[in-house]
Amino acid sequence: MEQCACVERELDKVLHKFLTYGQHCEQSLEELLHYVGQLRAELASAALQGTPLSGTLSLVMSQCCRKIKDTVQRLACDHKDIHSSVSRVGRAIDRNFDSEICGVVSDAVWDSREKQQQILQMAIVEHLYQQGMLSVAEELCQESTLNVDLDFKQPFLELNRILEALHEQDLGPALEWAVSHRQRLLELNSSLEFKLHRLHFIRLLAGGPEKQLEALSYARHFQPFARLHQREIQVMMGSLVYLRLGLEKSPYCHLLDNSHWAEICETFTRDACSLLGLSVESPLSVSFASGCVALPVLMNIKAVIEQRQCTGVWSHKDELPIEIELGMKCWYHSVFACPILRQQTSDSNPPIKLICGHVISRDALNKLINGGKLKCPYCPMEQNPADGKRIIF
């Protein structure tokens, strides 16, 4: 972050100079135009009178030419000074950021170049499908000769079709989808179907007293949700009292808030992705955000490894040399780091629970065995190493 702040400071200086130069340039040119306009009027007046050009006017014309030349030279000099400030921004970027990011990780860590390219292209295509850029995704598939199965595309096509309808405040496709997947949504404890019915009911309320009977008739859709959403249903029924007076000026005016449409889009995206086995955010966007956090740390590690000439420290494909904190947003599964070896456990080195209740990795257990016995590193209990139980999180 310090590197970004340094570049931002240089950029702010350039923007300030641009603003100051623009104001100064405009003011100087306006003064010059006014001065030249006055001189032109005097010359025109002298020409109409038929009088020859006086020495005073000749001197004024010479001064005007000199003033124009000086002004242009001064503005050009100031413009050159801005160029040097822009160059300093470039130097600040070069000074604070490593231009060769690919060198952060050894090539031996990754698979073949063809495999890398294929994985990257697939990640981009999936991101485009998830963002609704279907035509761009199809074009990329054609140009990269990437073969994408129709079964892979179908969930994204359906999601985008329903989301487009929701953005246009059309609840029909989303309600149809929610009803057809009702049982699976209930298993996820989802309230999507209720929220869609509620939003449709609110639209009827917004229609005024003319829609009152239709709203009362539609309220029967709330019956399956009465146990879980009793309070919300009571609020909507209570709003009918103010329908003739206008909900906009009633205690129930919050029901007409447009934020409900943004909320239903988020709820549908989250629940539909969970139901279809898709991530709410595309793997590409998650990887990019995680990389922005991890890259500065990896660059520092690279510098330390090169300085201490210990290049063999980082050679595993599935493990980083240190643990990098990406935040709770990037936690998708439980992890366990051995408190003895300070290493994250894996399938080949799983966590082992000792009789005393303490948990260490299998590698740590093997290193602590002495004479066929194991003494817990946290308590004095001696035990048989074979009594340790593997833990699966």
mmCIF file of C-alpha atoms in Angstrom:
data_model
loop_
_atom_site.group_PDB
_atom_site.id
_atom_site.type_symbol
_atom_site.label_atom_id
_atom_site.label_comp_id
_atom_site.label_asym_id
_atom_site.label_seq_id
_atom_site.Cartn_x
_atom_site.Cartn_y
_atom_site.Cartn_z
ATOM 1 C CA MET A 1 0.000 0.000 0.000
ATOM 2 C CA GLU A 2 2.904 2.352 0.651
ATOM 3 C CA GLN A 3 3.992 1.923 -2.983
ATOM 4 C CA CYS A 4 0.514 2.835 -4.218
ATOM 5 C CA ALA A 5 0.418 5.880 -1.922
ATOM 6 C CA CYS A 6 3.782 7.065 -3.261
ATOM 7 C CA VAL A 7 2.594 6.865 -6.885
ATOM 8 C CA GLU A 8 -0.703 8.502 -5.929
ATOM 9 C CA ARG A 9 1.139 11.468 -4.387
ATOM 10 C CA GLU A 10 3.103 12.021 -7.599
ATOM 11 C CA LEU A 11 -0.106 11.724 -9.608
ATOM 12 C CA ASP A 12 -1.864 14.282 -7.409
ATOM 13 C CA LYS A 13 1.000 16.718 -8.049
ATOM 14 C CA VAL A 14 0.619 16.282 -11.811
ATOM 15 C CA LEU A 15 -3.155 16.745 -11.674
ATOM 16 C CA HIS A 16 -2.727 19.896 -9.575
ATOM 17 C CA LYS A 17 -0.220 21.274 -12.080
ATOM 18 C CA PHE A 18 -2.554 20.474 -14.969
ATOM 19 C CA LEU A 19 -5.386 22.329 -13.249
ATOM 20 C CA THR A 20 -3.216 25.324 -12.377
ATOM 21 C CA TYR A 21 -1.708 25.441 -15.881
ATOM 22 C CA GLY A 22 -5.158 25.283 -17.504
ATOM 23 C CA GLN A 23 -6.466 28.168 -15.409
ATOM 24 C CA HIS A 24 -3.309 30.258 -15.984
ATOM 25 C CA CYS A 25 -3.310 29.505 -19.715
ATOM 26 C CA GLU A 26 -6.961 30.484 -20.109
ATOM 27 C CA GLN A 27 -6.498 33.707 -18.173
ATOM 28 C CA SER A 28 -3.327 34.710 -20.122
ATOM 29 C CA LEU A 29 -4.941 34.052 -23.493
ATOM 30 C CA GLU A 30 -8.068 36.009 -22.540
ATOM 31 C CA GLU A 31 -5.954 39.016 -21.520
ATOM 32 C CA LEU A 32 -3.965 38.741 -24.738
ATOM 33 C CA LEU A 33 -7.100 38.563 -26.887
ATOM 34 C CA HIS A 34 -8.532 41.593 -25.118
ATOM 35 C CA TYR A 35 -5.307 43.537 -25.670
ATOM 36 C CA VAL A 36 -5.141 42.593 -29.360
ATOM 37 C CA GLY A 37 -8.838 43.434 -29.761
ATOM 38 C CA GLN A 38 -8.271 46.939 -28.413
ATOM 39 C CA LEU A 39 -5.295 47.468 -30.734
ATOM 40 C CA ARG A 40 -7.308 46.241 -33.717
ATOM 41 C CA ALA A 41 -10.098 48.708 -32.893
ATOM 42 C CA GLU A 42 -7.605 51.606 -32.774
ATOM 43 C CA LEU A 43 -6.071 50.555 -36.114
ATOM 44 C CA ALA A 44 -9.509 50.296 -37.697
ATOM 45 C CA SER A 45 -10.449 53.740 -36.399
ATOM 46 C CA ALA A 46 -7.233 55.250 -37.827
ATOM 47 C CA ALA A 47 -7.859 53.593 -41.189
ATOM 48 C CA LEU A 48 -11.403 55.031 -41.410
ATOM 49 C CA GLN A 49 -10.101 58.537 -40.731
ATOM 50 C CA GLY A 50 -7.480 58.089 -43.454
ATOM 51 C CA THR A 51 -4.679 59.195 -41.195
ATOM 52 C CA PRO A 52 -1.226 57.641 -41.636
ATOM 53 C CA LEU A 53 0.078 55.199 -38.989
ATOM 54 C CA SER A 54 1.468 57.246 -36.131
ATOM 55 C CA GLY A 55 4.702 56.496 -34.321
ATOM 56 C CA THR A 56 2.730 55.741 -31.186
ATOM 57 C CA LEU A 57 0.629 53.069 -32.912
ATOM 58 C CA SER A 58 3.749 51.569 -34.486
ATOM 59 C CA LEU A 59 5.325 51.317 -31.047
ATOM 60 C CA VAL A 60 2.124 49.797 -29.614
ATOM 61 C CA MET A 61 2.070 47.183 -32.419
ATOM 62 C CA SER A 62 5.682 46.264 -31.713
ATOM 63 C CA GLN A 63 4.896 45.908 -28.012
ATOM 64 C CA CYS A 64 1.855 43.764 -28.859
ATOM 65 C CA CYS A 65 3.943 41.397 -31.014
ATOM 66 C CA ARG A 66 6.541 41.152 -28.279
ATOM 67 C CA LYS A 67 3.827 40.492 -25.665
ATOM 68 C CA ILE A 68 2.314 37.705 -27.805
ATOM 69 C CA LYS A 69 5.731 36.098 -28.267
ATOM 70 C CA ASP A 70 6.551 36.308 -24.542
ATOM 71 C CA THR A 71 3.182 34.849 -23.543
ATOM 72 C CA VAL A 72 3.522 31.908 -25.948
ATOM 73 C CA GLN A 73 7.077 31.209 -24.761
ATOM 74 C CA ARG A 74 6.020 31.338 -21.113
ATOM 75 C CA LEU A 75 3.095 28.946 -21.678
ATOM 76 C CA ALA A 76 5.342 26.570 -23.643
ATOM 77 C CA CYS A 77 7.903 26.604 -20.831
ATOM 78 C CA ASP A 78 5.180 25.808 -18.267
ATOM 79 C CA HIS A 79 3.944 22.991 -20.498
ATOM 80 C CA LYS A 80 7.443 21.478 -20.591
ATOM 81 C CA ASP A 81 7.510 21.577 -16.808
ATOM 82 C CA ILE A 82 4.309 19.480 -16.772
ATOM 83 C CA HIS A 83 6.017 16.928 -19.036
ATOM 84 C CA SER A 84 8.759 16.506 -16.484
ATOM 85 C CA SER A 85 6.161 15.953 -13.740
ATOM 86 C CA VAL A 86 4.483 13.263 -15.853
ATOM 87 C CA SER A 87 7.857 11.595 -16.294
ATOM 88 C CA ARG A 88 8.300 11.550 -12.517
ATOM 89 C CA VAL A 89 5.060 9.548 -12.226
ATOM 90 C CA GLY A 90 6.512 6.948 -14.588
ATOM 91 C CA ARG A 91 9.728 6.795 -12.592
ATOM 92 C CA ALA A 92 7.748 6.445 -9.347
ATOM 93 C CA ILE A 93 5.874 3.458 -10.840
ATOM 94 C CA ASP A 94 9.147 1.840 -11.953
ATOM 95 C CA ARG A 95 10.714 2.507 -8.565
ATOM 96 C CA ASN A 96 7.849 1.132 -6.479
ATOM 97 C CA PHE A 97 6.626 -1.776 -8.597
ATOM 98 C CA ASP A 98 8.391 -4.756 -10.091
ATOM 99 C CA SER A 99 7.808 -4.692 -13.830
ATOM 100 C CA GLU A 100 8.631 -8.393 -14.193
ATOM 101 C CA ILE A 101 5.916 -9.949 -12.044
ATOM 102 C CA CYS A 102 6.246 -13.332 -13.759
ATOM 103 C CA GLY A 103 9.623 -13.775 -12.096
ATOM 104 C CA VAL A 104 8.033 -13.841 -8.643
ATOM 105 C CA VAL A 105 7.233 -17.542 -9.056
ATOM 106 C CA SER A 106 9.549 -20.131 -10.535
ATOM 107 C CA ASP A 107 8.408 -21.745 -13.792
ATOM 108 C CA ALA A 108 8.828 -25.153 -12.189
ATOM 109 C CA VAL A 109 5.872 -24.406 -9.910
ATOM 110 C CA TRP A 110 3.395 -24.328 -12.800
ATOM 111 C CA ASP A 111 2.306 -26.858 -15.387
ATOM 112 C CA SER A 112 3.230 -26.605 -19.061
ATOM 113 C CA ARG A 113 2.649 -23.342 -20.936
ATOM 114 C CA GLU A 114 -0.139 -24.886 -23.032
ATOM 115 C CA LYS A 115 -1.897 -26.056 -19.867
ATOM 116 C CA GLN A 116 -1.564 -22.608 -18.313
ATOM 117 C CA GLN A 117 -3.030 -20.950 -21.396
ATOM 118 C CA GLN A 118 -5.964 -23.347 -21.509
ATOM 119 C CA ILE A 119 -6.774 -22.832 -17.806
ATOM 120 C CA LEU A 120 -6.573 -19.042 -18.181
ATOM 121 C CA GLN A 121 -8.793 -19.022 -21.264
ATOM 122 C CA MET A 122 -11.372 -21.200 -19.502
ATOM 123 C CA ALA A 123 -11.337 -18.908 -16.448
ATOM 124 C CA ILE A 124 -11.892 -15.839 -18.669
ATOM 125 C CA VAL A 125 -14.740 -17.537 -20.554
ATOM 126 C CA GLU A 126 -16.443 -18.542 -17.297
ATOM 127 C CA HIS A 127 -16.058 -14.986 -15.984
ATOM 128 C CA LEU A 128 -17.625 -13.554 -19.158
ATOM 129 C CA TYR A 129 -20.549 -15.990 -18.966
ATOM 130 C CA GLN A 130 -21.101 -15.128 -15.312
ATOM 131 C CA GLN A 131 -21.063 -11.384 -16.058
ATOM 132 C CA GLY A 132 -23.628 -11.820 -18.834
ATOM 133 C CA MET A 133 -21.189 -11.018 -21.687
ATOM 134 C CA LEU A 134 -22.338 -14.014 -23.695
ATOM 135 C CA SER A 135 -21.390 -12.715 -27.156
ATOM 136 C CA VAL A 136 -17.854 -11.834 -25.999
ATOM 137 C CA ALA A 137 -17.459 -15.291 -24.439
ATOM 138 C CA GLU A 138 -18.600 -16.993 -27.665
ATOM 139 C CA GLU A 139 -16.173 -14.901 -29.711
ATOM 140 C CA LEU A 140 -13.290 -15.806 -27.400
ATOM 141 C CA CYS A 141 -14.178 -19.508 -27.677
ATOM 142 C CA GLN A 142 -14.074 -19.290 -31.468
ATOM 143 C CA GLU A 143 -10.792 -17.367 -31.649
ATOM 144 C CA SER A 144 -9.032 -19.560 -29.069
ATOM 145 C CA THR A 145 -10.536 -22.802 -30.467
ATOM 146 C CA LEU A 146 -11.734 -23.558 -26.931
ATOM 147 C CA ASN A 147 -14.427 -26.211 -26.861
ATOM 148 C CA VAL A 148 -17.034 -25.357 -24.211
ATOM 149 C CA ASP A 149 -19.751 -27.931 -23.548
ATOM 150 C CA LEU A 150 -23.374 -26.771 -23.739
ATOM 151 C CA ASP A 151 -24.019 -28.258 -20.277
ATOM 152 C CA PHE A 152 -21.379 -25.869 -18.925
ATOM 153 C CA LYS A 153 -23.010 -22.828 -20.552
ATOM 154 C CA GLN A 154 -26.634 -23.637 -19.780
ATOM 155 C CA PRO A 155 -26.687 -22.574 -16.077
ATOM 156 C CA PHE A 156 -25.094 -19.212 -16.928
ATOM 157 C CA LEU A 157 -27.555 -18.618 -19.770
ATOM 158 C CA GLU A 158 -30.495 -19.296 -17.464
ATOM 159 C CA LEU A 159 -29.100 -17.116 -14.656
ATOM 160 C CA ASN A 160 -28.481 -14.172 -16.958
ATOM 161 C CA ARG A 161 -31.919 -14.469 -18.570
ATOM 162 C CA ILE A 162 -33.605 -14.257 -15.156
ATOM 163 C CA LEU A 163 -31.321 -11.467 -13.904
ATOM 164 C CA GLU A 164 -32.007 -9.374 -17.003
ATOM 165 C CA ALA A 165 -35.726 -9.751 -16.326
ATOM 166 C CA LEU A 166 -35.245 -8.700 -12.684
ATOM 167 C CA HIS A 167 -33.290 -5.621 -13.755
ATOM 168 C CA GLU A 168 -36.316 -4.696 -15.872
ATOM 169 C CA GLN A 169 -38.525 -5.349 -12.789
ATOM 170 C CA ASP A 170 -40.096 -8.441 -14.340
ATOM 171 C CA LEU A 171 -40.619 -11.040 -11.596
ATOM 172 C CA GLY A 172 -42.188 -13.709 -13.812
ATOM 173 C CA PRO A 173 -39.095 -15.744 -14.824
ATOM 174 C CA ALA A 174 -37.616 -15.618 -11.291
ATOM 175 C CA LEU A 175 -40.885 -16.758 -9.680
ATOM 176 C CA GLU A 176 -41.232 -19.576 -12.190
ATOM 177 C CA TRP A 177 -37.665 -20.726 -11.447
ATOM 178 C CA ALA A 178 -38.150 -20.480 -7.659
ATOM 179 C CA VAL A 179 -41.387 -22.494 -7.730
ATOM 180 C CA SER A 180 -39.811 -25.238 -9.866
ATOM 181 C CA HIS A 181 -36.862 -25.480 -7.403
ATOM 182 C CA ARG A 182 -38.923 -24.959 -4.224
ATOM 183 C CA GLN A 183 -37.893 -28.137 -2.433
ATOM 184 C CA ARG A 184 -34.157 -27.664 -3.013
ATOM 185 C CA LEU A 185 -34.381 -24.016 -1.965
ATOM 186 C CA LEU A 186 -36.078 -25.053 1.278
ATOM 187 C CA GLU A 187 -33.238 -27.472 1.947
ATOM 188 C CA LEU A 188 -30.873 -24.477 1.693
ATOM 189 C CA ASN A 189 -33.081 -22.474 4.114
ATOM 190 C CA SER A 190 -33.586 -19.960 1.320
ATOM 191 C CA SER A 191 -36.266 -17.252 1.537
ATOM 192 C CA LEU A 192 -35.998 -16.393 -2.178
ATOM 193 C CA GLU A 193 -39.531 -17.481 -3.151
ATOM 194 C CA PHE A 194 -41.098 -15.544 -0.274
ATOM 195 C CA LYS A 195 -39.132 -12.394 -1.150
ATOM 196 C CA LEU A 196 -40.255 -12.640 -4.775
ATOM 197 C CA HIS A 197 -43.920 -12.983 -3.734
ATOM 198 C CA ARG A 198 -43.477 -10.094 -1.296
ATOM 199 C CA LEU A 199 -42.023 -7.866 -3.991
ATOM 200 C CA HIS A 200 -44.900 -8.725 -6.355
ATOM 201 C CA PHE A 201 -47.373 -7.892 -3.559
ATOM 202 C CA ILE A 202 -45.614 -4.540 -2.986
ATOM 203 C CA ARG A 203 -45.914 -3.748 -6.707
ATOM 204 C CA LEU A 204 -49.657 -4.320 -6.429
ATOM 205 C CA LEU A 205 -49.781 -2.004 -3.393
ATOM 206 C CA ALA A 206 -47.984 0.682 -5.404
ATOM 207 C CA GLY A 207 -50.878 0.541 -7.893
ATOM 208 C CA GLY A 208 -53.163 2.224 -5.374
ATOM 209 C CA PRO A 209 -56.753 1.414 -4.281
ATOM 210 C CA GLU A 210 -57.571 0.000 -7.736
ATOM 211 C CA LYS A 211 -55.243 -2.930 -7.038
ATOM 212 C CA GLN A 212 -56.498 -3.617 -3.495
ATOM 213 C CA LEU A 213 -58.674 -6.621 -4.380
ATOM 214 C CA GLU A 214 -55.941 -8.096 -6.544
ATOM 215 C CA ALA A 215 -53.422 -7.631 -3.706
ATOM 216 C CA LEU A 216 -55.741 -9.357 -1.222
ATOM 217 C CA SER A 217 -56.215 -12.233 -3.620
ATOM 218 C CA TYR A 218 -52.458 -12.534 -4.195
ATOM 219 C CA ALA A 219 -51.815 -12.598 -0.425
ATOM 220 C CA ARG A 220 -52.844 -16.260 -0.449
ATOM 221 C CA HIS A 221 -49.357 -17.032 -1.812
ATOM 222 C CA PHE A 222 -47.980 -16.141 1.640
ATOM 223 C CA GLN A 223 -49.718 -19.066 3.357
ATOM 224 C CA PRO A 224 -46.797 -21.582 3.006
ATOM 225 C CA PHE A 225 -44.427 -18.993 4.516
ATOM 226 C CA ALA A 226 -46.614 -17.874 7.446
ATOM 227 C CA ARG A 227 -44.645 -19.770 10.095
ATOM 228 C CA LEU A 228 -41.200 -18.398 9.148
ATOM 229 C CA HIS A 229 -42.185 -14.900 7.976
ATOM 230 C CA GLN A 230 -45.163 -14.050 10.173
ATOM 231 C CA ARG A 231 -43.906 -10.585 11.152
ATOM 232 C CA GLU A 232 -43.203 -9.495 7.576
ATOM 233 C CA ILE A 233 -46.603 -10.729 6.386
ATOM 234 C CA GLN A 234 -48.302 -8.787 9.192
ATOM 235 C CA VAL A 235 -46.515 -5.615 8.097
ATOM 236 C CA MET A 236 -47.686 -6.035 4.499
ATOM 237 C CA MET A 237 -51.272 -6.728 5.585
ATOM 238 C CA GLY A 238 -51.200 -3.668 7.853
ATOM 239 C CA SER A 239 -50.156 -1.468 4.940
ATOM 240 C CA LEU A 240 -53.541 -2.097 3.280
ATOM 241 C CA VAL A 241 -55.139 0.266 5.833
ATOM 242 C CA TYR A 242 -53.230 3.217 4.334
ATOM 243 C CA LEU A 243 -53.758 2.229 0.696
ATOM 244 C CA ARG A 244 -56.443 4.846 0.016
ATOM 245 C CA LEU A 245 -54.457 7.594 1.741
ATOM 246 C CA GLY A 246 -51.254 6.677 -0.119
ATOM 247 C CA LEU A 247 -48.403 4.497 1.122
ATOM 248 C CA GLU A 248 -45.854 7.220 0.286
ATOM 249 C CA LYS A 249 -46.967 9.266 3.314
ATOM 250 C CA SER A 250 -47.670 6.334 5.636
ATOM 251 C CA PRO A 251 -45.550 4.467 8.221
ATOM 252 C CA TYR A 252 -45.169 1.772 5.538
ATOM 253 C CA CYS A 253 -43.433 3.990 2.983
ATOM 254 C CA HIS A 254 -40.278 1.842 3.326
ATOM 255 C CA LEU A 255 -42.065 -0.909 1.392
ATOM 256 C CA LEU A 256 -41.811 1.223 -1.767
ATOM 257 C CA ASP A 257 -38.031 1.637 -1.506
ATOM 258 C CA ASN A 258 -36.273 0.757 -4.788
ATOM 259 C CA SER A 259 -33.487 -0.966 -2.814
ATOM 260 C CA HIS A 260 -35.726 -4.065 -2.685
ATOM 261 C CA TRP A 261 -34.944 -4.725 -6.362
ATOM 262 C CA ALA A 262 -31.187 -4.656 -5.794
ATOM 263 C CA GLU A 263 -31.673 -6.929 -2.769
ATOM 264 C CA ILE A 264 -33.725 -9.484 -4.723
ATOM 265 C CA CYS A 265 -31.065 -9.595 -7.473
ATOM 266 C CA GLU A 266 -28.372 -10.333 -4.872
ATOM 267 C CA THR A 267 -30.530 -12.955 -3.137
ATOM 268 C CA PHE A 268 -31.377 -14.694 -6.394
ATOM 269 C CA THR A 269 -27.736 -14.720 -7.544
ATOM 270 C CA ARG A 270 -26.513 -16.126 -4.224
ATOM 271 C CA ASP A 271 -29.191 -18.812 -3.859
ATOM 272 C CA ALA A 272 -29.227 -19.826 -7.523
ATOM 273 C CA CYS A 273 -25.436 -20.173 -7.613
ATOM 274 C CA SER A 274 -25.527 -22.247 -4.431
ATOM 275 C CA LEU A 275 -28.243 -24.460 -5.884
ATOM 276 C CA LEU A 276 -26.452 -24.958 -9.207
ATOM 277 C CA GLY A 277 -23.034 -25.540 -7.626
ATOM 278 C CA LEU A 278 -21.568 -22.263 -8.912
ATOM 279 C CA SER A 279 -19.593 -19.616 -7.066
ATOM 280 C CA VAL A 280 -21.256 -16.226 -6.583
ATOM 281 C CA GLU A 281 -18.061 -14.544 -7.755
ATOM 282 C CA SER A 282 -16.186 -15.908 -10.736
ATOM 283 C CA PRO A 283 -12.926 -17.768 -10.011
ATOM 284 C CA LEU A 284 -11.100 -15.201 -12.132
ATOM 285 C CA SER A 285 -12.265 -12.218 -10.050
ATOM 286 C CA VAL A 286 -11.499 -14.057 -6.796
ATOM 287 C CA SER A 287 -8.034 -15.036 -8.039
ATOM 288 C CA PHE A 288 -7.333 -11.481 -9.180
ATOM 289 C CA ALA A 289 -8.415 -9.961 -5.852
ATOM 290 C CA SER A 290 -6.392 -12.541 -3.911
ATOM 291 C CA GLY A 291 -3.372 -11.962 -6.140
ATOM 292 C CA CYS A 292 -3.484 -8.210 -5.464
ATOM 293 C CA VAL A 293 -3.212 -8.973 -1.740
ATOM 294 C CA ALA A 294 -0.615 -11.745 -2.022
ATOM 295 C CA LEU A 295 1.658 -10.299 -4.714
ATOM 296 C CA PRO A 296 3.492 -7.709 -2.539
ATOM 297 C CA VAL A 297 4.209 -10.405 0.065
ATOM 298 C CA LEU A 298 5.459 -12.846 -2.581
ATOM 299 C CA MET A 299 7.717 -10.172 -4.076
ATOM 300 C CA ASN A 300 9.268 -9.557 -0.651
ATOM 301 C CA ILE A 301 9.778 -13.307 -0.179
ATOM 302 C CA LYS A 302 11.415 -13.529 -3.611
ATOM 303 C CA ALA A 303 13.844 -10.739 -2.677
ATOM 304 C CA VAL A 304 14.729 -12.475 0.614
ATOM 305 C CA ILE A 305 15.230 -15.850 -1.116
ATOM 306 C CA GLU A 306 17.548 -14.289 -3.711
ATOM 307 C CA GLN A 307 19.456 -12.334 -1.068
ATOM 308 C CA ARG A 308 20.056 -15.394 1.103
ATOM 309 C CA GLN A 309 20.591 -17.695 -1.901
ATOM 310 C CA CYS A 310 18.130 -20.341 -0.707
ATOM 311 C CA THR A 311 16.176 -20.949 -3.911
ATOM 312 C CA GLY A 312 15.173 -24.476 -2.866
ATOM 313 C CA VAL A 313 12.805 -23.155 -0.167
ATOM 314 C CA TRP A 314 9.914 -22.722 -2.600
ATOM 315 C CA SER A 315 9.569 -25.675 -4.929
ATOM 316 C CA HIS A 316 6.157 -27.194 -4.125
ATOM 317 C CA LYS A 317 3.246 -26.593 -6.486
ATOM 318 C CA ASP A 318 0.536 -26.714 -3.823
ATOM 319 C CA GLU A 319 2.217 -24.793 -1.011
ATOM 320 C CA LEU A 320 3.551 -21.273 -0.486
ATOM 321 C CA PRO A 321 6.725 -20.662 1.547
ATOM 322 C CA ILE A 322 4.734 -18.612 4.099
ATOM 323 C CA GLU A 323 1.108 -18.190 5.098
ATOM 324 C CA ILE A 324 -0.598 -15.161 3.529
ATOM 325 C CA GLU A 325 -3.669 -13.665 5.207
ATOM 326 C CA LEU A 326 -6.299 -12.941 2.523
ATOM 327 C CA GLY A 327 -9.176 -12.086 4.877
ATOM 328 C CA MET A 328 -12.372 -13.874 5.834
ATOM 329 C CA LYS A 329 -13.886 -13.243 2.396
ATOM 330 C CA CYS A 330 -11.465 -15.731 0.873
ATOM 331 C CA TRP A 331 -12.063 -18.506 3.420
ATOM 332 C CA TYR A 332 -13.808 -21.379 1.643
ATOM 333 C CA HIS A 333 -12.794 -24.343 3.816
ATOM 334 C CA SER A 334 -11.148 -25.096 7.152
ATOM 335 C CA VAL A 335 -7.355 -25.182 7.339
ATOM 336 C CA PHE A 336 -5.031 -26.398 10.068
ATOM 337 C CA ALA A 337 -1.415 -25.384 10.542
ATOM 338 C CA CYS A 338 0.753 -27.592 12.713
ATOM 339 C CA PRO A 339 1.748 -25.657 15.869
ATOM 340 C CA ILE A 340 5.074 -27.527 15.976
ATOM 341 C CA LEU A 341 6.341 -27.313 12.381
ATOM 342 C CA ARG A 342 4.339 -24.206 11.448
ATOM 343 C CA GLN A 343 3.184 -25.907 8.244
ATOM 344 C CA GLN A 344 -0.297 -26.276 6.816
ATOM 345 C CA THR A 345 -1.467 -29.882 6.859
ATOM 346 C CA SER A 346 -2.307 -31.736 3.643
ATOM 347 C CA ASP A 347 -3.468 -35.163 2.472
ATOM 348 C CA SER A 348 0.078 -36.480 2.702
ATOM 349 C CA ASN A 349 0.648 -34.805 6.077
ATOM 350 C CA PRO A 350 -2.752 -34.834 7.850
ATOM 351 C CA PRO A 351 -3.559 -33.526 11.352
ATOM 352 C CA ILE A 352 -3.338 -36.157 14.113
ATOM 353 C CA LYS A 353 -5.218 -35.960 17.443
ATOM 354 C CA LEU A 354 -3.254 -37.323 20.396
ATOM 355 C CA ILE A 355 -4.805 -39.111 23.381
ATOM 356 C CA CYS A 356 -4.412 -35.989 25.494
ATOM 357 C CA GLY A 357 -6.524 -34.006 22.989
ATOM 358 C CA HIS A 358 -3.740 -31.911 21.414
ATOM 359 C CA VAL A 359 -3.472 -31.904 17.613
ATOM 360 C CA ILE A 360 -0.246 -31.885 15.594
ATOM 361 C CA SER A 361 0.715 -32.912 12.054
ATOM 362 C CA ARG A 362 1.848 -36.425 11.169
ATOM 363 C CA ASP A 363 5.337 -35.162 10.245
ATOM 364 C CA ALA A 364 5.650 -33.539 13.682
ATOM 365 C CA LEU A 365 4.468 -36.772 15.337
ATOM 366 C CA ASN A 366 7.128 -38.796 13.515
ATOM 367 C CA LYS A 367 9.847 -36.328 14.539
ATOM 368 C CA LEU A 368 8.796 -36.465 18.212
ATOM 369 C CA ILE A 369 8.905 -40.268 18.522
ATOM 370 C CA ASN A 370 11.723 -41.347 20.843
ATOM 371 C CA GLY A 371 12.277 -44.997 21.654
ATOM 372 C CA GLY A 372 8.867 -46.014 20.370
ATOM 373 C CA LYS A 373 7.169 -43.557 22.716
ATOM 374 C CA LEU A 374 5.699 -40.127 22.114
ATOM 375 C CA LYS A 375 5.664 -37.320 24.647
ATOM 376 C CA CYS A 376 3.132 -34.593 23.895
ATOM 377 C CA PRO A 377 4.943 -31.268 23.327
ATOM 378 C CA TYR A 378 2.188 -29.402 25.241
ATOM 379 C CA CYS A 379 1.655 -31.680 28.243
ATOM 380 C CA PRO A 380 3.791 -34.344 29.971
ATOM 381 C CA MET A 381 1.589 -37.261 28.868
ATOM 382 C CA GLU A 382 3.472 -40.132 27.279
ATOM 383 C CA GLN A 383 1.593 -42.272 24.785
ATOM 384 C CA ASN A 384 1.877 -44.775 21.974
ATOM 385 C CA PRO A 385 2.218 -43.015 18.603
ATOM 386 C CA ALA A 386 -0.136 -45.595 17.062
ATOM 387 C CA ASP A 387 -2.952 -44.312 19.297
ATOM 388 C CA GLY A 388 -3.082 -41.028 17.420
ATOM 389 C CA LYS A 389 -6.263 -40.502 15.357
ATOM 390 C CA ARG A 390 -6.377 -38.715 12.026
ATOM 391 C CA ILE A 391 -8.709 -35.704 11.982
ATOM 392 C CA ILE A 392 -10.703 -34.669 8.913
ATOM 393 C CA PHE A 393 -12.030 -31.109 9.029
#
